[in-house]
Tab-separated table of N, CA and C in Angstrom:
chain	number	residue	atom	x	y	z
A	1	UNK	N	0.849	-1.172	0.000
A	1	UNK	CA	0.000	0.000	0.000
A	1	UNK	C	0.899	1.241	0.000
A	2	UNK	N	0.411	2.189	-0.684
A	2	UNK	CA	1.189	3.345	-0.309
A	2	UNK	C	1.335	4.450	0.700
A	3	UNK	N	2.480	5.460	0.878
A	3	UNK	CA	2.205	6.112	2.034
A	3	UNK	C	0.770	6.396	2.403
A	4	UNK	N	-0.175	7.120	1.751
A	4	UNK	CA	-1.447	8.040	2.109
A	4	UNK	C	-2.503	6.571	2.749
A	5	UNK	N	-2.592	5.645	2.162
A	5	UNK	CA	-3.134	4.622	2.539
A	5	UNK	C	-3.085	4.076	3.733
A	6	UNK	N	-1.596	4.135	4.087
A	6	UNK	CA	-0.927	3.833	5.580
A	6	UNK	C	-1.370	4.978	6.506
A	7	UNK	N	-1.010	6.162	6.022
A	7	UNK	CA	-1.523	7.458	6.837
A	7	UNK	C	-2.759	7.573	7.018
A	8	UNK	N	-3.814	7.015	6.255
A	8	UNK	CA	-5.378	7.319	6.622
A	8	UNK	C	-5.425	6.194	7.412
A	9	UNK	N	-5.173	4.994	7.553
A	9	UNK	CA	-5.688	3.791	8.071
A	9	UNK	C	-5.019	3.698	9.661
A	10	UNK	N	-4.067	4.284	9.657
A	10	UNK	CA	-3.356	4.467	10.684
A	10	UNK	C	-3.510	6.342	11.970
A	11	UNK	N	-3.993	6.801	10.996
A	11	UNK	CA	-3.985	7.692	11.855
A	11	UNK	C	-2.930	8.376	12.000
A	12	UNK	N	-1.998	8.625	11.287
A	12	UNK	CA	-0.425	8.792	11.111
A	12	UNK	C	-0.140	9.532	9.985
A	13	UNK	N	0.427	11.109	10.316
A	13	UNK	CA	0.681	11.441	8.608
A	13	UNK	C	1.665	11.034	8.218
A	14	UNK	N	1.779	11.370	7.094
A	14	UNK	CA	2.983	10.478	6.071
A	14	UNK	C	4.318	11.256	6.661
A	15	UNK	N	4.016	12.230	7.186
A	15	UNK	CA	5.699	13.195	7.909
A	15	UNK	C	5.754	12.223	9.136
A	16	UNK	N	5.367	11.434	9.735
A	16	UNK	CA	5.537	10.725	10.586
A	16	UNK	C	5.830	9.785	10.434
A	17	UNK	N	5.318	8.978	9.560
A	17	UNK	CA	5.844	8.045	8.712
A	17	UNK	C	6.820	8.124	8.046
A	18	UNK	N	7.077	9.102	7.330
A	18	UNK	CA	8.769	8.541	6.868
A	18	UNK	C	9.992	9.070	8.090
A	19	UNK	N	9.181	9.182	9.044
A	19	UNK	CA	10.157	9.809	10.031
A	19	UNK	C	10.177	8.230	10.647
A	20	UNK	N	9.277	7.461	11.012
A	20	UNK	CA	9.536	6.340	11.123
A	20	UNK	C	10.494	5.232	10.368
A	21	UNK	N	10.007	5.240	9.335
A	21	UNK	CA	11.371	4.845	8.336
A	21	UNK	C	12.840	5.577	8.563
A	22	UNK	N	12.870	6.572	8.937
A	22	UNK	CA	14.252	7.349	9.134
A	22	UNK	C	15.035	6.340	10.162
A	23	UNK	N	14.067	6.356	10.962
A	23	UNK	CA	14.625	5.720	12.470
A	23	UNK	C	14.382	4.237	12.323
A	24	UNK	N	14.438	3.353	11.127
A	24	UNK	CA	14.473	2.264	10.977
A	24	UNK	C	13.101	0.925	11.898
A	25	UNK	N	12.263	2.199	12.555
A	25	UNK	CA	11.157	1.508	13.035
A	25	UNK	C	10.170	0.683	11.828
A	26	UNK	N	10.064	0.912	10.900
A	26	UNK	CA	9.237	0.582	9.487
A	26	UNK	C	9.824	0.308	8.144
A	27	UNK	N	9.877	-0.157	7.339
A	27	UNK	CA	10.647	-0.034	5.886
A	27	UNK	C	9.553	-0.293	5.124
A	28	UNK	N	10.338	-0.208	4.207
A	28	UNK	CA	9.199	0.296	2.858
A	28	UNK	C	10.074	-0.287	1.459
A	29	UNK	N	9.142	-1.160	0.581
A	29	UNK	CA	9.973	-0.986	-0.792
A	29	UNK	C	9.576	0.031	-2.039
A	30	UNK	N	10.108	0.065	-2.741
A	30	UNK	CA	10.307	1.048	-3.760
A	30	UNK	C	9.452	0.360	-5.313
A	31	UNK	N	8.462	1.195	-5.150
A	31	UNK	CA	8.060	0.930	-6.869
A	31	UNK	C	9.176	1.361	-7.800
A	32	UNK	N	8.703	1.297	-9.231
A	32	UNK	CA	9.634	1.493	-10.086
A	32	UNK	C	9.473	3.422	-10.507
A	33	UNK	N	8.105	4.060	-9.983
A	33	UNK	CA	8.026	5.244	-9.892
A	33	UNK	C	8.790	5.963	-8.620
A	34	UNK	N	9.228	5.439	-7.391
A	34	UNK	CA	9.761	5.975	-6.394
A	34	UNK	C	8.514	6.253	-5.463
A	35	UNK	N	7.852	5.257	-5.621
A	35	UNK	CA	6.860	5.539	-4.355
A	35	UNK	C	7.050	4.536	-3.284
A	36	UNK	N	6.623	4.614	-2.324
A	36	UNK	CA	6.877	3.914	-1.185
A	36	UNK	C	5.672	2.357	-1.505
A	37	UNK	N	6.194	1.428	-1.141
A	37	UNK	CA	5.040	0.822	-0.715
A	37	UNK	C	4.976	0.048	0.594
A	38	UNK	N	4.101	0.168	1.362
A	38	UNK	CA	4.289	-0.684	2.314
A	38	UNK	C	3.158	-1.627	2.396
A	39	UNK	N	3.955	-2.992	3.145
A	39	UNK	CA	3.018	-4.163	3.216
A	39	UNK	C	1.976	-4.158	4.389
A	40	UNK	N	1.089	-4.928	4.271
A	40	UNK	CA	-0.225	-4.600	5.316
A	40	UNK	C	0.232	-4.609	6.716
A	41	UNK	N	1.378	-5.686	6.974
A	41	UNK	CA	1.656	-5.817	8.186
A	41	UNK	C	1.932	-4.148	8.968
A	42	UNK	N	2.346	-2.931	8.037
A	42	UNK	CA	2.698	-2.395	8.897
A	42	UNK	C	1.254	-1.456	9.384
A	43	UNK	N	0.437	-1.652	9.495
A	43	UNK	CA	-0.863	-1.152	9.727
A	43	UNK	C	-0.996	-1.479	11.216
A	44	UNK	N	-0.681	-2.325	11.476
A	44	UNK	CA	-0.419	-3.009	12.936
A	44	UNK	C	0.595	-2.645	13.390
A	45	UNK	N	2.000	-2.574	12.780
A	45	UNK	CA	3.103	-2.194	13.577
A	45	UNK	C	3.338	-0.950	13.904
A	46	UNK	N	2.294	0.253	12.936
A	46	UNK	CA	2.054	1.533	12.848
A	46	UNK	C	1.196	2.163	14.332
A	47	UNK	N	0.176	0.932	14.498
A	47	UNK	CA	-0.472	1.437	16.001
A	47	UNK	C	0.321	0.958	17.234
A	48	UNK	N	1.507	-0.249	17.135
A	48	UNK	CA	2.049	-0.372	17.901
A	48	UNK	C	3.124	0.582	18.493
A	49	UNK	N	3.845	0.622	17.326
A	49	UNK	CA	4.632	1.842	17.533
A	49	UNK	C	4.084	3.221	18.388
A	50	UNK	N	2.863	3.582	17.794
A	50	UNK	CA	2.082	4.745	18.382
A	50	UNK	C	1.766	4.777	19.736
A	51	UNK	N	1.419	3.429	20.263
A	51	UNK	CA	0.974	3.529	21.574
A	51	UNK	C	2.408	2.854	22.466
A	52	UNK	N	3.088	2.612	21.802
A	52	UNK	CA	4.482	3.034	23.075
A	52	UNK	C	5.312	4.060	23.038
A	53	UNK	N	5.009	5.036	22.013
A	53	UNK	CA	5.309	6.355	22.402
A	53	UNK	C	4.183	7.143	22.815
A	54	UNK	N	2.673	7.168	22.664
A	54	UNK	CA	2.498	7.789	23.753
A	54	UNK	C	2.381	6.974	25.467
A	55	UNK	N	3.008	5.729	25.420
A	55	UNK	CA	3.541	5.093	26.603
A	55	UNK	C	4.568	6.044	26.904
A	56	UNK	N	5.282	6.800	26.308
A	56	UNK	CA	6.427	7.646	26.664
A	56	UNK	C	7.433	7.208	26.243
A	57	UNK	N	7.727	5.823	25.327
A	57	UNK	CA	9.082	5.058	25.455
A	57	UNK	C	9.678	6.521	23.793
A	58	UNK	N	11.199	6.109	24.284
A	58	UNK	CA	11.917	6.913	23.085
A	58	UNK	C	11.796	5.916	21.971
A	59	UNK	N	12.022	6.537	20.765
A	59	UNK	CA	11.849	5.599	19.357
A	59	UNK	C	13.257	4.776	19.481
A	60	UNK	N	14.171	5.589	20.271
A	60	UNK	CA	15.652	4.283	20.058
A	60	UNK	C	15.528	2.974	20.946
A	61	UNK	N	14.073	3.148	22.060
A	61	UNK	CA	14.064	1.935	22.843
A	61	UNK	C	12.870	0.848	21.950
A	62	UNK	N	12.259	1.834	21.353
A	62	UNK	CA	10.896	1.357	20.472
A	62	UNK	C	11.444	0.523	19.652
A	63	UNK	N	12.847	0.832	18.781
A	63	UNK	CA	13.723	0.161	17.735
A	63	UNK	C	14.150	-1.287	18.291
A	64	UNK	N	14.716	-1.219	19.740
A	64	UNK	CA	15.002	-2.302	19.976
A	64	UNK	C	14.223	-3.388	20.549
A	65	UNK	N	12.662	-3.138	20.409
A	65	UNK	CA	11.678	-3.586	21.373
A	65	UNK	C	10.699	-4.432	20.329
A	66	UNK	N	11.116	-3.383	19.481
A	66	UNK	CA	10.288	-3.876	18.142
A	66	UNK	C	9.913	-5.810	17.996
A	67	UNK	N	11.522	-6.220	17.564
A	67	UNK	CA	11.454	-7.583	17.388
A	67	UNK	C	10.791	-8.772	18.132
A	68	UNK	N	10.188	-7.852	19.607
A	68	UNK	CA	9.629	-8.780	20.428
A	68	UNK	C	8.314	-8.762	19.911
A	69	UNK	N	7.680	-7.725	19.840
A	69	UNK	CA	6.270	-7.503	19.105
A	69	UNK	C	5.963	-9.016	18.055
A	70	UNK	N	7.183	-9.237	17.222
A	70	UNK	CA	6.889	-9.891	16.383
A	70	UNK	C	6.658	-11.842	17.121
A	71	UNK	N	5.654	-12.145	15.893
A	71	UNK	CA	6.022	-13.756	16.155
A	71	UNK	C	6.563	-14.588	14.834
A	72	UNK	N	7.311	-15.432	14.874
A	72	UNK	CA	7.856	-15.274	16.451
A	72	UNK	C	9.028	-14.457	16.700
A	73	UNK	N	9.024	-14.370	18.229
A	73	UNK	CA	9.662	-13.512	18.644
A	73	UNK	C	11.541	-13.439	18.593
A	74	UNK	N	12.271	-12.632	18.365
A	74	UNK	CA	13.163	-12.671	17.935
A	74	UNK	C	14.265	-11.613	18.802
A	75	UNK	N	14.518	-11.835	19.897
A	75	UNK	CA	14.641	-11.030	20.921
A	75	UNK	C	16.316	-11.474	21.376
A	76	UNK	N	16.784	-9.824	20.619
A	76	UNK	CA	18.478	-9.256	20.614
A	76	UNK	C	18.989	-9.334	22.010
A	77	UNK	N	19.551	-10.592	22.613
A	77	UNK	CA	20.096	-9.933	24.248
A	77	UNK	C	21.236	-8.875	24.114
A	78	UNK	N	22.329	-9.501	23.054
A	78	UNK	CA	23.203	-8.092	23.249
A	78	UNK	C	22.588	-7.081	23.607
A	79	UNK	N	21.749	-6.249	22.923
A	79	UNK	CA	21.084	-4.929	22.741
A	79	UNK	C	20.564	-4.716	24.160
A	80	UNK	N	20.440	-5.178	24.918
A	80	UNK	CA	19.433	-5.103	26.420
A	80	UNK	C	20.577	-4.757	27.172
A	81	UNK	N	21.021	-3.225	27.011
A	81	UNK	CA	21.559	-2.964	28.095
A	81	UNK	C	21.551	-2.498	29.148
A	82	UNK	N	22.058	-2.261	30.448
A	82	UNK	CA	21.630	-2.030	31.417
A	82	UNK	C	20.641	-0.670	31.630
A	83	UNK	N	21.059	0.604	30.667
A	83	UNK	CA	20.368	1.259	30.824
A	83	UNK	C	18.871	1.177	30.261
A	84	UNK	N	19.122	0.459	29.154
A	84	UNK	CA	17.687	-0.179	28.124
A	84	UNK	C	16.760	-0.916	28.964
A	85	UNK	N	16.900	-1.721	30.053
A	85	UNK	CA	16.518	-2.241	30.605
A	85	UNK	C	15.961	-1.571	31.987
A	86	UNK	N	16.511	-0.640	32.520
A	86	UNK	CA	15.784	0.231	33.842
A	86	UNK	C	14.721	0.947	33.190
A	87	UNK	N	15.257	1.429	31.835
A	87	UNK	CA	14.249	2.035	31.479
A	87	UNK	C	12.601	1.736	30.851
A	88	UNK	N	12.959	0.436	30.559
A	88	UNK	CA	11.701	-0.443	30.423
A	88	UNK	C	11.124	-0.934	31.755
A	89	UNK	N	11.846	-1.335	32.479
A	89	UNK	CA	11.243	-0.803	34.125
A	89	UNK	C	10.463	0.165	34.117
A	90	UNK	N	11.112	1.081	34.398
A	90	UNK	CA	10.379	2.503	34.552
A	90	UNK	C	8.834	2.622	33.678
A	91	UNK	N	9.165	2.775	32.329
A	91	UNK	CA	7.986	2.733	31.665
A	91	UNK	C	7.246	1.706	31.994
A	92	UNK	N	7.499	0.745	32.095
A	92	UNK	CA	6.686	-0.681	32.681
A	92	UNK	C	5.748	-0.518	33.981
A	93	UNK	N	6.400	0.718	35.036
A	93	UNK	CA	5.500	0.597	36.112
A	93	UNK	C	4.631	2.189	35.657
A	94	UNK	N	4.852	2.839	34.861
A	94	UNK	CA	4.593	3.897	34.482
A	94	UNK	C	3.192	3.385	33.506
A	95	UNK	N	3.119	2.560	33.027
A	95	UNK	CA	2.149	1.657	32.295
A	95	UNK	C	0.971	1.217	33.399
A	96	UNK	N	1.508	0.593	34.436
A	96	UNK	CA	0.904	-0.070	35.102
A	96	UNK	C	-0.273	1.106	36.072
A	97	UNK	N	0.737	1.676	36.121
A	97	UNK	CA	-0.311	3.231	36.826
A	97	UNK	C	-0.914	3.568	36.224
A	98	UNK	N	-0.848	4.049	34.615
A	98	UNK	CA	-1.517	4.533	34.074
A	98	UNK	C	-2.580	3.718	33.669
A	99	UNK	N	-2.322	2.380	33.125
A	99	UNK	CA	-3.484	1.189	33.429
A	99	UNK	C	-4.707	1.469	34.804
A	100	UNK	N	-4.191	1.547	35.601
A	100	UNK	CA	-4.811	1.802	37.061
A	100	UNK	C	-5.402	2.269	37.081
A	101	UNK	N	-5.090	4.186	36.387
A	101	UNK	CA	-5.991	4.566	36.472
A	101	UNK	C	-6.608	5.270	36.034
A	102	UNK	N	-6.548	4.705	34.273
A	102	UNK	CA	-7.440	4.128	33.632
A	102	UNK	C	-8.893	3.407	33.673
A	103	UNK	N	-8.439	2.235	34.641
A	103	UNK	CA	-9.576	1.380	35.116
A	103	UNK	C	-10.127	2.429	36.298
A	104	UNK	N	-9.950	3.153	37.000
A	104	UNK	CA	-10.278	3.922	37.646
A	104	UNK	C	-11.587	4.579	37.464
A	105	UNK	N	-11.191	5.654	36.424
A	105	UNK	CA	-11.832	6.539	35.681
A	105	UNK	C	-12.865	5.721	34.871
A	106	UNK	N	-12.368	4.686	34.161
A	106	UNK	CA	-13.642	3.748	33.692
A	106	UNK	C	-14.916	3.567	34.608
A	107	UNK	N	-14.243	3.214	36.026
A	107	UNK	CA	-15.599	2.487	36.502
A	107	UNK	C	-15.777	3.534	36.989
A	108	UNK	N	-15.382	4.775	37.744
A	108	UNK	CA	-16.618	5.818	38.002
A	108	UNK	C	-17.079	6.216	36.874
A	109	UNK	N	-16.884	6.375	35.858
A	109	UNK	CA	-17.580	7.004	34.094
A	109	UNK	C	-18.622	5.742	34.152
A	110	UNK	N	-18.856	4.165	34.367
A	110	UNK	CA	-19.887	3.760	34.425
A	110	UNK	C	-20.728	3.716	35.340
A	111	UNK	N	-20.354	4.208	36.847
A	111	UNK	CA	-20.978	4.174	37.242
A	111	UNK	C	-22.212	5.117	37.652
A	112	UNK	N	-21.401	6.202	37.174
A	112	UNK	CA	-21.793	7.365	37.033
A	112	UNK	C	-23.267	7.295	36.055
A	113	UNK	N	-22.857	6.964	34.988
A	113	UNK	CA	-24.164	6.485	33.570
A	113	UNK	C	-25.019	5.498	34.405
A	114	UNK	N	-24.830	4.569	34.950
A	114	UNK	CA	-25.454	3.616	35.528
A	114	UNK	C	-26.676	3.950	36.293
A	115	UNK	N	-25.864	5.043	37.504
A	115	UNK	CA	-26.524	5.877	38.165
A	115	UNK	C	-27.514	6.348	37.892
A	116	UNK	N	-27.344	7.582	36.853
A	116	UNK	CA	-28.134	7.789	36.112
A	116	UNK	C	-29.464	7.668	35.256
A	117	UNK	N	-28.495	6.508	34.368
A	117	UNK	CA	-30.079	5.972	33.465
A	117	UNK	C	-30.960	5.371	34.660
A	118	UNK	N	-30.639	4.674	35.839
A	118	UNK	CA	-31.787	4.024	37.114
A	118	UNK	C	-32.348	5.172	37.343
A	119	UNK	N	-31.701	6.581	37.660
A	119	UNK	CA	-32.456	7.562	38.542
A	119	UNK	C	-33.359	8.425	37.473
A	120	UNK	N	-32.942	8.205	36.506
A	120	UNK	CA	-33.973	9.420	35.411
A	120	UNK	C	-34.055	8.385	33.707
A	121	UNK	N	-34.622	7.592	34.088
A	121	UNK	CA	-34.923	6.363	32.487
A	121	UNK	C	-35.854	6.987	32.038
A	122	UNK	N	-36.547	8.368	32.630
A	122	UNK	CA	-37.461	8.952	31.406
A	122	UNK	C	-36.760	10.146	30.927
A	123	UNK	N	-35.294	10.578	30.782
A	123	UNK	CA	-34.491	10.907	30.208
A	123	UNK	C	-33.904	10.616	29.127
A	124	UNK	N	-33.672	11.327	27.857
A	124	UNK	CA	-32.933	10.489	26.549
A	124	UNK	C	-32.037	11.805	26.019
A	125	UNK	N	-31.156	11.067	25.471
A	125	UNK	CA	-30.542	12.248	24.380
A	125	UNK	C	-31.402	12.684	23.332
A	126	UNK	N	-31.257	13.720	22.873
A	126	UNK	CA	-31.619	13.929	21.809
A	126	UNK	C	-31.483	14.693	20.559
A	127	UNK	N	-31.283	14.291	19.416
A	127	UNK	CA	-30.536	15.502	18.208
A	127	UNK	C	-31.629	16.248	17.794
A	128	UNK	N	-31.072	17.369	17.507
A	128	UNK	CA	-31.525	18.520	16.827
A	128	UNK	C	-31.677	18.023	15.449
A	129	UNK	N	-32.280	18.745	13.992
A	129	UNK	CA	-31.869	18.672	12.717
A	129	UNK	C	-30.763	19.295	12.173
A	130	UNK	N	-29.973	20.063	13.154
A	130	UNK	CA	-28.791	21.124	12.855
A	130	UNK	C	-27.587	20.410	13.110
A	131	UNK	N	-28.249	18.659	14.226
A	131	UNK	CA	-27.080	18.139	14.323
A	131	UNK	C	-26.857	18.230	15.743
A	132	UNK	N	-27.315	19.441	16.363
A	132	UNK	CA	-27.078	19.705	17.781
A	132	UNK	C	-27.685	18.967	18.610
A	133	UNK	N	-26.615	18.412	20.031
A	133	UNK	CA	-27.404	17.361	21.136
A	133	UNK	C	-27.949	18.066	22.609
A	134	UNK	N	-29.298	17.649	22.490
A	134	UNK	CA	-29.641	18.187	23.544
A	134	UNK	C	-30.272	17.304	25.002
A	135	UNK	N	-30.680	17.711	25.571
A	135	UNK	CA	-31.497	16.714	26.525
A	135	UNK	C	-33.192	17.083	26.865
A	136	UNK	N	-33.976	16.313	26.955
A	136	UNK	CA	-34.938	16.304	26.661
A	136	UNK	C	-35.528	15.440	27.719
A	137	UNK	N	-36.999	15.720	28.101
A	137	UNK	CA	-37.789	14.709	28.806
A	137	UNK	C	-38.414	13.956	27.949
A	138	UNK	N	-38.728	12.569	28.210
A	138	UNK	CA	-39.600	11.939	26.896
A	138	UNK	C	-41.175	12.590	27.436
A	139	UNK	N	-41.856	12.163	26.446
A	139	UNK	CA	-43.388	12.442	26.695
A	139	UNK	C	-43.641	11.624	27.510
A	140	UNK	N	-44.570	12.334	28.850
A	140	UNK	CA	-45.533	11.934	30.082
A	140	UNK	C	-46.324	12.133	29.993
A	141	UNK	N	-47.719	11.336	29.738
A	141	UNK	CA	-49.438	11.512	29.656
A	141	UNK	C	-49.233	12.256	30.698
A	142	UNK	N	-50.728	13.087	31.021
A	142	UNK	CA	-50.992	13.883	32.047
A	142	UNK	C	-51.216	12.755	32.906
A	143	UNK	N	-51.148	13.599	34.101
A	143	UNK	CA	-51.748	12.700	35.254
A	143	UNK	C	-50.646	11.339	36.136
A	144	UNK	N	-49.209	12.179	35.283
A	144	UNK	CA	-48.387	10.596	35.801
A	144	UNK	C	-47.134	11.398	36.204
């Protein structure tokens, strides 16, 4: 597929993408016009990449982390050096918090809705024709 293909499906502009290729996170072969093509796999390796940098990890730890992603897995010990390794610590418990609280915020956000739809179920959303959302009572016969 080509860059723009990768960039819409991914969520990724193509300046990011070949910035990925720069840094050897992605490759790409070459049509006979000089366009990029890349294979489907990297559609997947494109969101992986994405969500361990906004995990915080640097792209030079992302580079060496990469090969584990894959199956099977193909995992450089040279490369795991001591500092490579605290630092996947670090991000690792930095993950785990943010996991936390994550799940956190989840379950008061449901419980919150939960709450809710029990205490007022004659409540609904409702759109406008302009598109706009409003809130609304449903219709109540008189007398109720």
């Amino acid at each position: 597929m080509r860059i723009g293909e990768l960039s819409e499906r991914t969520g990724t502009s193509r300046r990011l993408l070949r910035y990925y290729e720069e840094q050897g996170l992605i490759v790409s072969a070459r049509e006979p016009n000089g366009y990029r093509d890349y294979d489907e796999a990297f559609v997947d390796r494109v969101m992986q990449i994405r969500g361990l940098l906004d995990a915080g990890l640097p792209t030079r730890i992302i580079k060496q982390i990469l090969p584990c992603l894959n199956k099977p897995r193909a995992i450089h010990f040279e490369e795991a050096t001591p500092e490579m390794l605290a630092t996947l610590e670090d991000e690792c418990r930095r993950m785990n918090e943010r996991i936390r609280c994550l799940e956190r915020n989840r379950d008061a956000v449901s419980a919150y809705l939960a709450e809710v739809r029990r205490r007022q179920p004659e409540r609904r959303v409702t759109a406008g024709a302009d598109g706009s959302v409003g809130r609304g009572r449903a219709a109540v016969p008189d007398g109720v």
